Coordinates of C-alpha atoms in Angstrom, one line a residue:
Chain P
M1264 CA 41.0 -10.1 -19.2
P1265 CA 41.3 -13.9 -18.7
E1266 CA 38.9 -13.6 -15.8
L1267 CA 36.4 -11.8 -18.0
L1268 CA 36.7 -14.4 -20.7
D1269 CA 36.3 -17.1 -18.2
A1270 CA 33.1 -15.4 -16.8
A1271 CA 31.7 -15.1 -20.3
I1272 CA 32.3 -18.8 -21.1
Q1273 CA 30.5 -19.9 -18.0
R1274 CA 27.4 -17.8 -19.0
P1275 CA 26.6 -18.8 -22.6
N1276 CA 23.1 -17.5 -22.2
F1277 CA 24.3 -14.0 -21.4
V1278 CA 26.7 -14.0 -24.3
T1279 CA 23.9 -15.1 -26.6
F1280 CA 21.7 -12.3 -25.3
I1281 CA 24.3 -9.7 -25.9
L1282 CA 25.1 -11.0 -29.4
L1283 CA 21.4 -11.0 -30.3
L1284 CA 21.0 -7.4 -29.0
L1285 CA 24.0 -6.1 -30.9
A1286 CA 23.1 -8.0 -34.1
G1287 CA 19.6 -6.5 -33.9
L1288 CA 20.9 -3.0 -33.3
Y1289 CA 23.3 -3.3 -36.2
I1290 CA 20.6 -4.4 -38.6
C1291 CA 18.4 -1.5 -37.4
V1292 CA 21.1 1.0 -38.2
S1293 CA 22.7 -0.4 -41.3
H1294 CA 20.0 -1.7 -43.5
P1295 CA 18.1 0.7 -45.8
N1296 CA 15.3 -1.8 -46.3
L1297 CA 12.4 -1.0 -43.9
I1298 CA 11.3 -4.6 -43.4
K1299 CA 14.9 -5.6 -42.5
K1300 CA 15.0 -2.7 -40.0
L1301 CA 11.9 -4.2 -38.4
I1302 CA 13.5 -7.6 -38.3
G1303 CA 16.5 -6.0 -36.4
L1304 CA 14.0 -4.3 -34.0
Y1305 CA 12.4 -7.7 -33.4
L1306 CA 15.8 -9.3 -32.7
V1307 CA 16.5 -6.6 -30.1
Q1308 CA 13.1 -7.1 -28.4
N1309 CA 13.6 -10.9 -28.4
S1310 CA 17.0 -10.6 -26.9
V1311 CA 15.5 -8.9 -23.9
I1312 CA 12.8 -11.6 -23.6
F1313 CA 15.6 -14.2 -23.8
Y1314 CA 17.3 -12.4 -20.9
F1315 CA 14.1 -12.6 -18.9
V1316 CA 13.8 -16.3 -19.5
T1317 CA 17.5 -16.8 -18.6
I1318 CA 17.2 -15.1 -15.2
S1319 CA 14.1 -17.0 -14.3
A1320 CA 15.2 -20.5 -15.3
K1321 CA 15.6 -22.9 -12.4
E1322 CA 17.1 -26.4 -12.5
G1323 CA 15.0 -29.2 -11.2
A1324 CA 11.9 -27.1 -10.5
T1325 CA 8.4 -27.6 -11.7
V1326 CA 5.3 -25.6 -12.6
P1327 CA 3.9 -23.7 -9.6
V1328 CA 0.7 -25.7 -9.1
L1329 CA 0.1 -27.0 -5.5
L1330 CA -1.1 -30.6 -5.9
D1331 CA -1.2 -31.6 -2.3
P1332 CA -2.4 -28.8 0.1
T1333 CA -1.8 -30.9 3.2
R1334 CA 2.0 -31.0 2.8
P1335 CA 4.1 -27.8 3.6
V1336 CA 5.1 -25.9 0.5
Q1337 CA 8.6 -26.3 -0.7
A1338 CA 9.4 -23.0 -2.4
E1339 CA 12.6 -24.3 -4.1
A1340 CA 10.7 -27.1 -5.9
F1341 CA 8.7 -24.5 -7.9
V1342 CA 9.5 -22.0 -10.6
N1343 CA 8.6 -18.4 -10.0
P1344 CA 5.8 -17.8 -12.4
L1345 CA 6.1 -14.0 -12.5
P1346 CA 9.0 -13.7 -15.0
H1347 CA 7.2 -16.0 -17.4
V1348 CA 4.0 -13.9 -17.2
L1349 CA 6.1 -10.8 -17.8
T1350 CA 7.6 -12.5 -20.8
L1351 CA 4.2 -13.4 -22.1
T1352 CA 3.0 -9.8 -21.7
A1353 CA 6.1 -8.4 -23.3
I1354 CA 5.6 -10.8 -26.3
V1355 CA 2.0 -9.5 -26.7
V1356 CA 3.2 -5.9 -26.6
Q1357 CA 5.8 -6.7 -29.3
V1358 CA 3.2 -8.3 -31.5
A1359 CA 1.1 -5.1 -31.2
T1360 CA 4.2 -3.0 -32.1
L1361 CA 5.0 -5.3 -35.0
G1362 CA 1.4 -4.9 -36.2
V1363 CA 1.4 -1.1 -36.2
S1364 CA 4.9 -1.0 -37.8
L1365 CA 3.9 -3.4 -40.6
G1366 CA 0.8 -1.3 -41.1
I1367 CA 2.9 1.8 -41.5
V1368 CA 5.4 0.1 -43.8
S1369 CA 2.7 -1.3 -46.0
A1370 CA 1.2 2.2 -46.2
I1371 CA 4.6 3.5 -47.2
N1372 CA 5.0 0.9 -49.8
K1373 CA 1.5 1.7 -51.3
R1374 CA 2.3 5.4 -51.4
F1375 CA 6.0 5.3 -52.6
G1376 CA 6.1 1.9 -54.2
S1377 CA 9.3 0.9 -52.4
F1378 CA 10.7 -0.6 -49.2
D1379 CA 14.0 1.1 -49.6
E1380 CA 14.5 4.1 -47.4
E1381 CA 16.9 5.8 -49.8
A1382 CA 14.6 5.4 -52.7
I1383 CA 11.7 6.8 -50.7
L1384 CA 13.8 9.8 -49.6
E1385 CA 14.7 10.5 -53.2
K1386 CA 11.0 10.5 -54.1
L1387 CA 10.2 12.9 -51.3
Q1388 CA 12.8 15.4 -52.5
Chain K
M873 CA -15.9 4.6 -4.4
T874 CA -13.2 7.3 -4.1
Q875 CA -10.7 4.4 -3.9
S876 CA -11.6 3.2 -7.4
L877 CA -11.6 6.6 -9.0
P878 CA -8.1 6.2 -10.6
A879 CA -9.2 3.0 -12.3
L880 CA -12.4 4.6 -13.5
V881 CA -10.5 7.5 -15.0
F882 CA -8.6 4.9 -17.0
M883 CA -11.5 2.6 -17.9
V884 CA -13.8 5.3 -19.4
P885 CA -11.5 6.3 -22.4
L886 CA -10.3 2.7 -22.8
T887 CA -13.9 1.3 -23.1
A888 CA -14.9 4.1 -25.5
A889 CA -11.7 3.5 -27.6
V890 CA -12.4 -0.2 -28.0
A891 CA -16.1 0.4 -28.7
M892 CA -15.3 3.1 -31.3
P893 CA -14.9 0.8 -34.4
V894 CA -18.2 -0.9 -33.6
V895 CA -20.0 2.5 -33.2
G896 CA -18.3 3.9 -36.3
H897 CA -19.5 0.9 -38.3
W898 CA -23.0 1.5 -37.1
K899 CA -23.0 5.3 -37.5
R900 CA -20.0 7.3 -38.5
S901 CA -21.3 10.6 -37.2
A902 CA -21.7 9.1 -33.7
C903 CA -17.9 8.8 -33.2
R904 CA -17.2 12.4 -32.4
P905 CA -20.0 12.9 -29.8
L906 CA -19.1 9.6 -28.1
T907 CA -15.4 10.7 -27.9
V908 CA -16.3 14.1 -26.5
A909 CA -18.7 12.5 -24.0
A910 CA -16.1 10.0 -22.9
T911 CA -13.5 12.7 -22.5
I912 CA -15.9 14.9 -20.5
A913 CA -16.7 11.9 -18.2
M914 CA -13.0 11.3 -17.9
A915 CA -12.3 14.9 -17.0
V916 CA -15.1 14.9 -14.4
L917 CA -13.8 11.7 -12.8
A918 CA -10.2 13.0 -12.8
A919 CA -11.4 16.2 -11.2
A920 CA -13.2 14.2 -8.6
S921 CA -10.1 12.1 -8.0
L922 CA -8.0 15.2 -7.6
F923 CA -10.6 16.6 -5.1
S924 CA -10.7 13.4 -3.1
V925 CA -6.9 13.2 -3.0
G926 CA -6.7 16.8 -1.8
T927 CA -9.4 16.1 0.9
F928 CA -8.7 12.6 2.1
G929 CA -5.1 12.1 1.1
P930 CA -3.4 9.9 -1.5
V931 CA -5.0 6.7 -2.7
R932 CA -3.1 3.5 -3.3
Y933 CA -5.3 1.3 -5.6
A934 CA -4.5 -2.4 -5.7
L935 CA -5.6 -3.7 -9.2
G936 CA -7.8 -6.8 -8.9
G937 CA -7.5 -6.6 -5.1
W938 CA -3.9 -8.0 -5.1
Q939 CA -2.0 -6.0 -2.6
A940 CA 1.4 -4.5 -3.5
P941 CA 4.2 -5.6 -3.7
L942 CA 2.9 -8.8 -5.2
G943 CA 0.0 -7.1 -7.1
I944 CA 0.1 -4.1 -9.3
E945 CA -0.4 -0.8 -7.5
W946 CA -1.7 2.5 -8.8
I947 CA -0.8 5.6 -6.8
A948 CA -3.0 8.7 -6.9
D949 CA -1.2 11.4 -5.1
E950 CA -1.5 15.2 -5.8
V951 CA 1.1 15.0 -8.6
S952 CA -0.5 12.1 -10.5
A953 CA -4.1 13.2 -9.9
T954 CA -3.2 16.7 -11.2
M955 CA -1.4 15.3 -14.2
A956 CA -4.4 13.0 -15.0
A957 CA -6.8 16.0 -14.7
I958 CA -4.6 18.1 -17.0
A959 CA -4.4 15.2 -19.5
S960 CA -8.1 14.9 -19.8
V961 CA -8.5 18.7 -20.1
V962 CA -5.9 18.7 -22.9
G963 CA -7.8 15.8 -24.6
L964 CA -11.0 17.9 -24.5
L965 CA -9.2 21.0 -25.9
V966 CA -7.7 19.0 -28.8
L967 CA -11.1 17.5 -29.6
G968 CA -12.7 21.0 -29.5
F969 CA -10.1 22.2 -32.0
S970 CA -10.1 19.1 -34.3
G971 CA -13.9 19.4 -34.7
A972 CA -13.4 22.8 -36.4
L973 CA -10.8 21.4 -38.8
G974 CA -13.4 18.8 -40.0
E975 CA -13.0 15.4 -41.5
A976 CA -10.9 16.6 -44.4
S977 CA -7.9 17.2 -42.2
L978 CA -7.9 13.6 -41.1
S979 CA -7.9 12.3 -44.7
G980 CA -11.3 10.7 -43.9
R981 CA -9.9 8.6 -41.0
T982 CA -12.5 9.7 -38.5
V983 CA -13.1 6.5 -36.7
P984 CA -9.4 5.5 -36.2
Y985 CA -8.5 9.0 -35.2
H986 CA -11.1 9.2 -32.4
S987 CA -10.3 5.7 -31.3
T988 CA -6.6 6.4 -31.2
V989 CA -7.0 9.7 -29.3
L990 CA -8.9 7.9 -26.6
L991 CA -6.4 5.1 -26.5
L992 CA -3.6 7.6 -26.1
L993 CA -5.4 9.3 -23.2
A994 CA -6.1 6.0 -21.5
G995 CA -2.4 5.0 -21.9
V996 CA -1.2 8.4 -20.5
V997 CA -3.5 8.0 -17.5
G998 CA -2.1 4.5 -16.9
V999 CA 1.5 5.8 -17.1
I1000 CA 0.7 8.6 -14.7
Y1001 CA -0.9 6.4 -12.0
A1002 CA 1.1 3.2 -12.3
G1003 CA 3.5 2.5 -9.4
D1004 CA 4.9 -0.7 -11.0
L1005 CA 7.8 -0.8 -13.3
F1006 CA 6.4 -3.4 -15.7
N1007 CA 2.9 -1.9 -15.7
I1008 CA 4.6 1.4 -16.7
F1009 CA 6.3 -0.4 -19.6
V1010 CA 3.0 -1.7 -20.9
F1011 CA 1.3 1.7 -20.8
L1012 CA 4.3 3.5 -22.3
E1013 CA 3.9 1.1 -25.2
V1014 CA 0.2 1.8 -25.4
V1015 CA 0.9 5.6 -25.5
S1016 CA 3.6 5.1 -28.1
L1017 CA 1.6 2.9 -30.4
A1018 CA -1.2 5.5 -30.4
A1019 CA 1.3 8.3 -31.0
Y1020 CA 2.9 6.5 -34.0
A1021 CA -0.5 6.0 -35.5
L1022 CA -1.6 9.6 -35.0
V1023 CA 1.6 10.9 -36.6
A1024 CA 0.9 8.7 -39.7
V1025 CA -2.6 10.0 -40.2
P1026 CA -1.9 12.6 -43.0
G1027 CA -0.1 10.0 -45.1
G1028 CA 2.7 10.9 -47.5
R1029 CA 5.8 12.4 -45.8
A1030 CA 4.3 11.8 -42.4
L1031 CA 4.4 8.1 -43.0
L1032 CA 8.2 8.1 -43.1
S1033 CA 8.4 10.3 -40.0
A1034 CA 6.0 7.9 -38.2
F1035 CA 8.2 5.0 -39.2
R1036 CA 11.3 6.6 -37.9
Y1037 CA 9.5 7.6 -34.7
L1038 CA 8.4 4.0 -34.4
M1039 CA 11.8 2.5 -34.8
I1040 CA 13.5 4.8 -32.2
G1041 CA 10.5 4.7 -29.9
A1042 CA 10.3 0.9 -29.9
L1043 CA 14.0 0.6 -29.3
A1044 CA 13.5 3.0 -26.3
T1045 CA 10.8 1.0 -24.7
T1046 CA 12.9 -2.2 -25.2
F1047 CA 15.9 -0.5 -23.4
Y1048 CA 13.5 0.5 -20.6
L1049 CA 12.3 -3.1 -20.4
L1050 CA 15.9 -4.3 -20.3
G1051 CA 16.6 -1.9 -17.4
V1052 CA 13.5 -3.3 -15.6
A1053 CA 14.8 -6.8 -16.2
Y1054 CA 18.1 -5.9 -14.5
F1055 CA 16.3 -4.5 -11.5
Y1056 CA 14.1 -7.5 -11.3
A1057 CA 17.0 -9.9 -11.5
L1058 CA 18.7 -7.9 -8.7
T1059 CA 15.8 -7.3 -6.3
G1060 CA 13.0 -9.6 -7.3
T1061 CA 10.4 -6.8 -7.2
L1062 CA 8.7 -4.5 -9.7
N1063 CA 7.0 -2.2 -7.3
I1064 CA 8.7 1.1 -7.1
A1065 CA 8.1 1.7 -3.4
D1066 CA 9.2 -1.9 -2.7
L1067 CA 12.3 -1.3 -4.8
A1068 CA 13.4 1.5 -2.5
Q1069 CA 13.2 -0.9 0.4
R1070 CA 15.3 -3.6 -1.2
L1071 CA 17.9 -1.6 -3.1
P1072 CA 20.0 -0.3 -0.2
G1073 CA 23.4 -2.0 -0.3
L1074 CA 22.8 -3.3 -3.8
L1075 CA 23.3 -0.1 -5.6
E1076 CA 27.0 -0.7 -6.1
S1077 CA 26.3 -3.9 -8.0
K1078 CA 26.8 -3.7 -11.8
A1079 CA 23.2 -4.9 -12.4
A1080 CA 21.9 -1.8 -10.6
V1081 CA 24.1 0.5 -12.5
G1082 CA 23.1 -1.2 -15.8
G1083 CA 19.4 -1.1 -14.8
I1084 CA 19.6 2.7 -14.0
A1085 CA 21.5 3.3 -17.2
F1086 CA 19.1 1.4 -19.5
I1087 CA 16.0 2.9 -17.9
L1088 CA 17.5 6.4 -18.2
I1089 CA 18.5 5.8 -21.9
G1090 CA 15.1 4.4 -22.7
L1091 CA 13.1 7.1 -21.0
A1092 CA 15.5 9.8 -22.3
I1093 CA 14.6 8.8 -25.9
K1094 CA 10.9 8.8 -25.0
M1095 CA 11.1 12.3 -23.4
A1096 CA 13.4 13.6 -26.2
L1097 CA 16.2 14.7 -24.0
L1098 CA 18.6 16.7 -26.1
P1099 CA 21.2 14.3 -27.6
V1100 CA 18.5 11.8 -28.4
H1101 CA 15.8 14.2 -29.4
A1102 CA 16.0 14.0 -33.2
W1103 CA 12.8 12.1 -33.7
L1104 CA 10.6 14.8 -32.1
P1105 CA 10.7 17.8 -34.4
D1106 CA 10.0 15.8 -37.5
A1107 CA 7.3 13.8 -35.9
Y1108 CA 5.5 16.8 -34.5
A1109 CA 5.9 18.9 -37.6
D1110 CA 4.5 16.2 -39.8
A1111 CA 1.7 15.1 -37.4
P1112 CA -1.7 16.4 -38.3
D1113 CA -2.6 19.7 -36.6
S1114 CA -5.4 17.9 -34.8
A1115 CA -3.0 15.5 -33.1
A1116 CA 0.2 17.5 -32.6
P1117 CA -1.1 19.3 -29.4
L1118 CA -1.9 16.0 -27.9
L1119 CA 1.5 14.5 -28.6
A1120 CA 3.4 17.6 -27.6
A1121 CA 1.5 18.1 -24.3
L1122 CA 1.3 14.5 -23.1
V1123 CA 3.7 11.9 -24.6
T1124 CA 7.1 13.3 -23.6
K1125 CA 5.7 14.5 -20.3
A1126 CA 4.5 11.0 -19.4
A1127 CA 8.0 9.7 -19.9
I1128 CA 9.6 12.3 -17.8
L1129 CA 7.0 11.8 -15.0
V1130 CA 8.0 8.1 -15.0
W1131 CA 11.7 9.0 -14.6
A1132 CA 10.8 11.4 -11.8
R1133 CA 8.8 8.6 -10.1
I1134 CA 11.6 6.0 -10.4
L1135 CA 14.3 8.5 -9.4
L1136 CA 12.5 10.2 -6.5
W1137 CA 10.6 7.3 -5.1
G1138 CA 12.7 4.3 -6.1
I1139 CA 16.4 5.1 -6.3
I1140 CA 17.1 8.2 -4.3
P1141 CA 15.5 7.0 -1.0
A1142 CA 17.4 3.7 -1.3
N1143 CA 21.0 5.0 -0.9
A1144 CA 23.4 7.6 0.2
D1145 CA 26.6 7.1 -1.7
A1146 CA 25.8 6.9 -5.3
E1147 CA 23.3 9.7 -4.9
Q1148 CA 25.7 12.6 -5.7
I1149 CA 26.9 11.0 -8.9
L1150 CA 23.3 10.4 -10.0
Y1151 CA 22.3 13.9 -9.2
A1152 CA 25.3 15.3 -11.1
I1153 CA 24.4 13.1 -14.2
V1154 CA 20.7 14.1 -14.3
S1155 CA 21.5 17.8 -13.7
G1156 CA 24.3 17.8 -16.3
L1157 CA 22.0 16.2 -18.9
G1158 CA 19.3 18.7 -18.0
I1159 CA 21.7 21.7 -18.4
V1160 CA 22.8 20.5 -21.9
A1161 CA 19.3 19.8 -23.0
S1162 CA 17.8 23.1 -21.8
V1163 CA 20.5 25.4 -23.2
G1164 CA 20.9 23.3 -26.4
G1165 CA 17.2 23.0 -27.0
A1166 CA 16.7 26.8 -26.6
L1167 CA 19.6 27.5 -29.0
L1168 CA 18.2 25.1 -31.6
A1169 CA 14.8 26.7 -31.3
M1170 CA 16.3 30.1 -32.3
R1171 CA 17.5 28.6 -35.6
Q1172 CA 14.0 27.4 -36.7
T1173 CA 11.9 29.1 -39.2
E1174 CA 8.7 27.0 -38.9
I1175 CA 6.3 27.8 -36.1
K1176 CA 5.7 24.2 -35.1
R1177 CA 9.4 23.5 -35.0
I1178 CA 10.1 26.5 -32.8
F1179 CA 7.6 25.2 -30.3
A1180 CA 8.9 21.7 -30.6
Y1181 CA 12.4 22.7 -29.7
G1182 CA 11.0 24.9 -27.0
G1183 CA 9.4 21.8 -25.5
I1184 CA 12.8 20.0 -25.7
A1185 CA 14.4 22.9 -23.8
H1186 CA 11.7 22.6 -21.1
I1187 CA 12.2 18.9 -20.7
G1188 CA 15.8 19.8 -19.9
L1189 CA 14.7 22.4 -17.3
V1190 CA 12.6 19.7 -15.6
M1191 CA 15.6 17.4 -15.6
V1192 CA 17.7 20.2 -14.0
G1193 CA 15.1 20.4 -11.3
L1194 CA 15.1 16.7 -10.7
G1195 CA 18.9 16.6 -10.5
Q1196 CA 19.2 18.8 -7.4
A1197 CA 19.5 17.5 -3.9
S1198 CA 16.6 19.6 -2.8
A1199 CA 12.9 18.8 -2.3
K1200 CA 12.0 22.3 -3.5
A1201 CA 13.7 21.8 -6.8
A1202 CA 12.0 18.4 -7.3
A1203 CA 8.6 19.8 -6.5
G1204 CA 9.3 22.8 -8.7
A1205 CA 10.3 20.5 -11.5
L1206 CA 7.0 18.5 -11.2
Y1207 CA 5.0 21.7 -11.1
Y1208 CA 6.8 22.9 -14.2
L1209 CA 6.0 19.6 -15.9
V1210 CA 2.3 20.1 -15.3
N1211 CA 2.6 23.6 -16.5
D1212 CA 4.5 22.7 -19.6
A1213 CA 1.8 20.2 -20.6
V1214 CA -0.7 23.1 -20.6
M1215 CA 1.6 25.5 -22.4
Q1216 CA 2.6 23.1 -25.1
A1217 CA -1.1 22.2 -25.7
G1218 CA -1.8 26.0 -26.0
L1219 CA 1.1 26.7 -28.4
F1220 CA 0.4 23.7 -30.7
I1221 CA -3.3 24.6 -30.8
F1222 CA -2.2 28.1 -31.8
A1223 CA 0.1 26.7 -34.5
G1224 CA -2.8 24.6 -35.7
V1225 CA -5.3 27.5 -35.8
V1226 CA -2.9 29.7 -37.6
A1227 CA -2.1 27.0 -40.2
W1228 CA -5.8 26.3 -40.7
R1229 CA -7.3 29.8 -40.7
Y1230 CA -4.5 31.9 -42.1
R1231 CA -2.5 29.2 -44.0
V1232 CA 0.7 30.2 -42.2
R1233 CA 3.3 27.7 -41.2
A1234 CA 6.5 29.7 -41.4
V1235 CA 7.3 32.5 -38.9
D1236 CA 8.1 35.0 -41.7
D1237 CA 4.7 34.6 -43.2
I1238 CA 2.9 35.7 -40.1
T1239 CA 3.7 39.4 -41.0
G1240 CA 1.4 39.2 -44.0
A1241 CA -1.4 37.2 -42.6
G1242 CA -3.3 39.9 -40.7
I1243 CA -3.8 38.0 -37.5
R1244 CA -5.9 40.5 -35.5
N1245 CA -8.3 38.2 -33.7
P1246 CA -7.9 38.6 -30.0
W1247 CA -8.9 35.0 -29.3
V1248 CA -5.8 34.0 -31.3
V1249 CA -3.3 36.7 -30.2
A1250 CA -4.0 36.9 -26.4
P1251 CA -3.6 33.2 -25.7
L1252 CA -0.3 33.2 -27.6
V1253 CA 1.0 36.1 -25.6
I1254 CA 0.0 34.5 -22.3
A1255 CA 1.6 31.2 -23.3
A1256 CA 4.8 32.9 -24.4
V1257 CA 4.9 34.8 -21.1
G1258 CA 4.5 31.4 -19.4
M1259 CA 7.2 29.8 -21.5
V1260 CA 9.6 32.6 -20.6
G1261 CA 8.5 32.3 -16.9
I1262 CA 7.4 35.8 -16.0
P1263 CA 5.0 36.2 -13.1
P1264 CA 2.0 35.8 -12.7
T1265 CA 2.2 32.6 -14.8
G1266 CA 2.6 29.0 -13.6
G1267 CA 5.9 28.9 -15.5
F1268 CA 7.3 31.4 -13.1
V1269 CA 6.2 29.4 -10.0
G1270 CA 7.9 26.3 -11.3
K1271 CA 11.1 28.0 -12.5
W1272 CA 11.4 30.0 -9.3
N1273 CA 11.3 26.9 -7.1
I1274 CA 13.8 25.1 -9.3
L1275 CA 16.1 28.1 -9.1
L1276 CA 15.7 28.3 -5.3
G1277 CA 16.4 24.6 -5.2
T1278 CA 19.6 24.9 -7.2
M1279 CA 20.8 27.6 -4.7
E1280 CA 19.9 25.3 -1.9
A1281 CA 21.9 22.4 -3.4
G1282 CA 24.8 24.8 -4.1
N1283 CA 24.8 24.2 -7.9
P1284 CA 25.7 27.5 -9.6
F1285 CA 26.0 25.9 -13.1
A1286 CA 22.4 24.7 -12.9
A1287 CA 21.2 28.1 -11.8
A1288 CA 23.1 29.8 -14.6
A1289 CA 21.7 27.4 -17.2
L1290 CA 18.2 28.1 -15.9
V1291 CA 18.7 31.9 -16.3
L1292 CA 20.3 31.4 -19.7
T1293 CA 17.5 29.3 -21.0
T1294 CA 15.0 31.9 -19.8
L1295 CA 16.8 34.6 -21.8
L1296 CA 17.1 32.3 -24.9
T1297 CA 13.3 31.5 -24.6
L1298 CA 12.7 35.3 -24.7
A1299 CA 15.0 35.4 -27.8
Y1300 CA 13.1 32.8 -29.8
F1301 CA 9.7 34.1 -28.9
A1302 CA 10.5 37.7 -29.7
P1303 CA 10.4 37.2 -33.5
V1304 CA 7.0 35.4 -33.3
L1305 CA 5.4 38.1 -31.1
E1306 CA 7.0 40.9 -33.1
R1307 CA 5.5 39.6 -36.3
I1308 CA 2.1 39.0 -34.7
F1309 CA 1.9 42.6 -33.7
R1310 CA 3.1 43.9 -37.1
S1311 CA 0.8 41.5 -38.8
Q1312 CA -1.1 43.1 -41.7
R1313 CA -3.1 41.4 -44.4
M1314 CA -1.3 41.2 -47.7
S1315 CA -3.3 40.5 -50.8
R1316 CA -1.4 37.4 -51.8
M1317 CA -2.2 35.6 -48.5
G1318 CA -6.0 35.4 -49.3
E1319 CA -8.8 35.9 -46.8
P1320 CA -8.8 34.0 -43.5
R1321 CA -11.1 31.1 -43.9
G1322 CA -13.8 29.8 -41.6
E1323 CA -15.1 31.3 -38.5
L1324 CA -13.6 30.8 -35.1
G1325 CA -16.5 29.0 -33.4
W1326 CA -16.7 28.7 -29.6
P1327 CA -15.1 25.3 -29.4
V1328 CA -12.0 26.7 -31.0
R1329 CA -12.1 29.9 -28.9
L1330 CA -12.4 27.7 -25.8
S1331 CA -9.5 25.5 -26.8
M1332 CA -7.4 28.6 -27.3
A1333 CA -8.6 30.4 -24.1
V1334 CA -8.5 27.5 -21.6
P1335 CA -4.8 26.8 -21.8
A1336 CA -4.1 30.5 -21.3
A1337 CA -6.5 30.6 -18.4
L1338 CA -4.8 27.6 -16.9
V1339 CA -1.3 29.0 -17.3
L1340 CA -2.5 32.2 -15.4
G1341 CA -4.5 30.2 -12.9
L1342 CA -1.5 27.9 -12.1
G1343 CA 0.5 31.0 -11.4
I1344 CA -2.0 33.0 -9.4
F1345 CA -3.7 30.3 -7.4
G1346 CA -0.7 27.8 -7.5
D1347 CA 0.5 28.1 -3.9
G1348 CA -1.7 25.4 -2.5
L1349 CA -0.9 23.0 -5.3
M1350 CA 2.8 23.8 -5.1
S1351 CA 2.9 23.1 -1.3
A1352 CA 1.0 19.8 -1.9
F1353 CA 3.7 18.8 -4.5
L1354 CA 6.3 19.6 -1.9
R1355 CA 4.6 17.3 0.6
V1356 CA 4.5 14.6 -2.0
V1357 CA 8.2 14.7 -2.7
G1358 CA 8.9 14.7 1.0
G1359 CA 9.9 18.3 1.6
P1360 CA 8.9 20.5 4.5

């Protein structure tokens, strides 16, 4: 147990990632308000992006642009661009998901006049 | 030219989907012909791709000319080419059927409906061909977004089902992405073939275990594997009749095909030790899902829900096949997957036709509806025979190979589950068939409306013909599948 705690303290980013993920999941499950559920979903998605950024961070490295082609390339001086591109794509995908989900929620609100899941279920009965 | 066929199969529906709002703004009535034309073009290209794969061997297409493992790779082998061809045929069938229902069934949303259907087809093709973990994530999300939108089309109750489907579906893709991130952190690659090269020796690491677990959880939700299936029956029952066959035939099948790819091409070739545990888990999940799904199907009273739970049971059967240490079982599972796509399309089109023409949604009402039309009854009987797995249908070929594989792998529980599911499938189809054959018109049901035009007849008959064809002429395809999964 002390080793686990020690390992956790040395990796604040991973702890943050897990807290964000769990908080998001909890909000998804516990809140009856549809918009708040979406916020929870967004937190979960962002925690994964945060994880991607964490694993691709590199101290003392710079953007992968080769300024002087005559000198040999020092791989350790540059950041791997791929995870950042993945992050960017994942954010775009999330925005699309958020767009569709807000569209559906606004249609629900127009039809049932409420954002509350329990109230909507009562009206459906 | 033949090298670029996979990309063309994808580009045609995507371009048409994006062009649809513009075309719809110009002339609303042009949407349907354009969609049908795009889907026919897609089907022709997919057939050409299948033919070229069969003649010249598999194609590995490097998108943008960037070679794998750095670039994104699309793999067109016999399995993916067949699946893409089936997807485009299913798309055509659904369009043929939805034309008969008319605009009223779409609540006037003609332009978005056609655009979304094409988007779904494009996404499914992308998922089928992609050999890159992240690329698969993007296309899974494209498929899912289109599916959420299609479920929501009728409004009212369907909106809430769509929202629930969206919540759980988006969480599933996020879990999948997290699994991919674990693998990427561990190996530095996203290409599935490259993953198999780099994984050996790393599989004991916690990151690999976490990666497999999160990918499996994410995909299990997407494919509606039994304990996490709850979104599917509501979503399919509330989806419009003109979209349900598409969702049932393609969306869950795409997810399980991804799992098959990652398992058979990425994880299994990489290791020797963890293999047995992984096989046991996949096979165990499959056994629970197949028997449980079939048991739940027996308790349903609504036609669409019976078929939905039947589909859940069949996903379990495919998982049983994938969870055996035998190439025969794996090839049988993939063959069954192709078959199941066709059968589900046929069954849900049947449910749609019955609901539209005879106003029947519950099994008990079939008795009074007077369903005598051979174009409706015969395809249902053939699809039911295929679902049960009696020769000469494709369902039999797949199931038989899975069964032989379970024997080969020495797994009696899996074999027993397979046989039990078959019997249960018979049990839940019996009431439907019995009522169809007793069906007599009662005065309170009203006259059947509309005529069954030839597009509807075709969209009923083609799945039935495919189920029979895959059974009678399936040997060549089955041995090709066996080659693809590395069997003798």
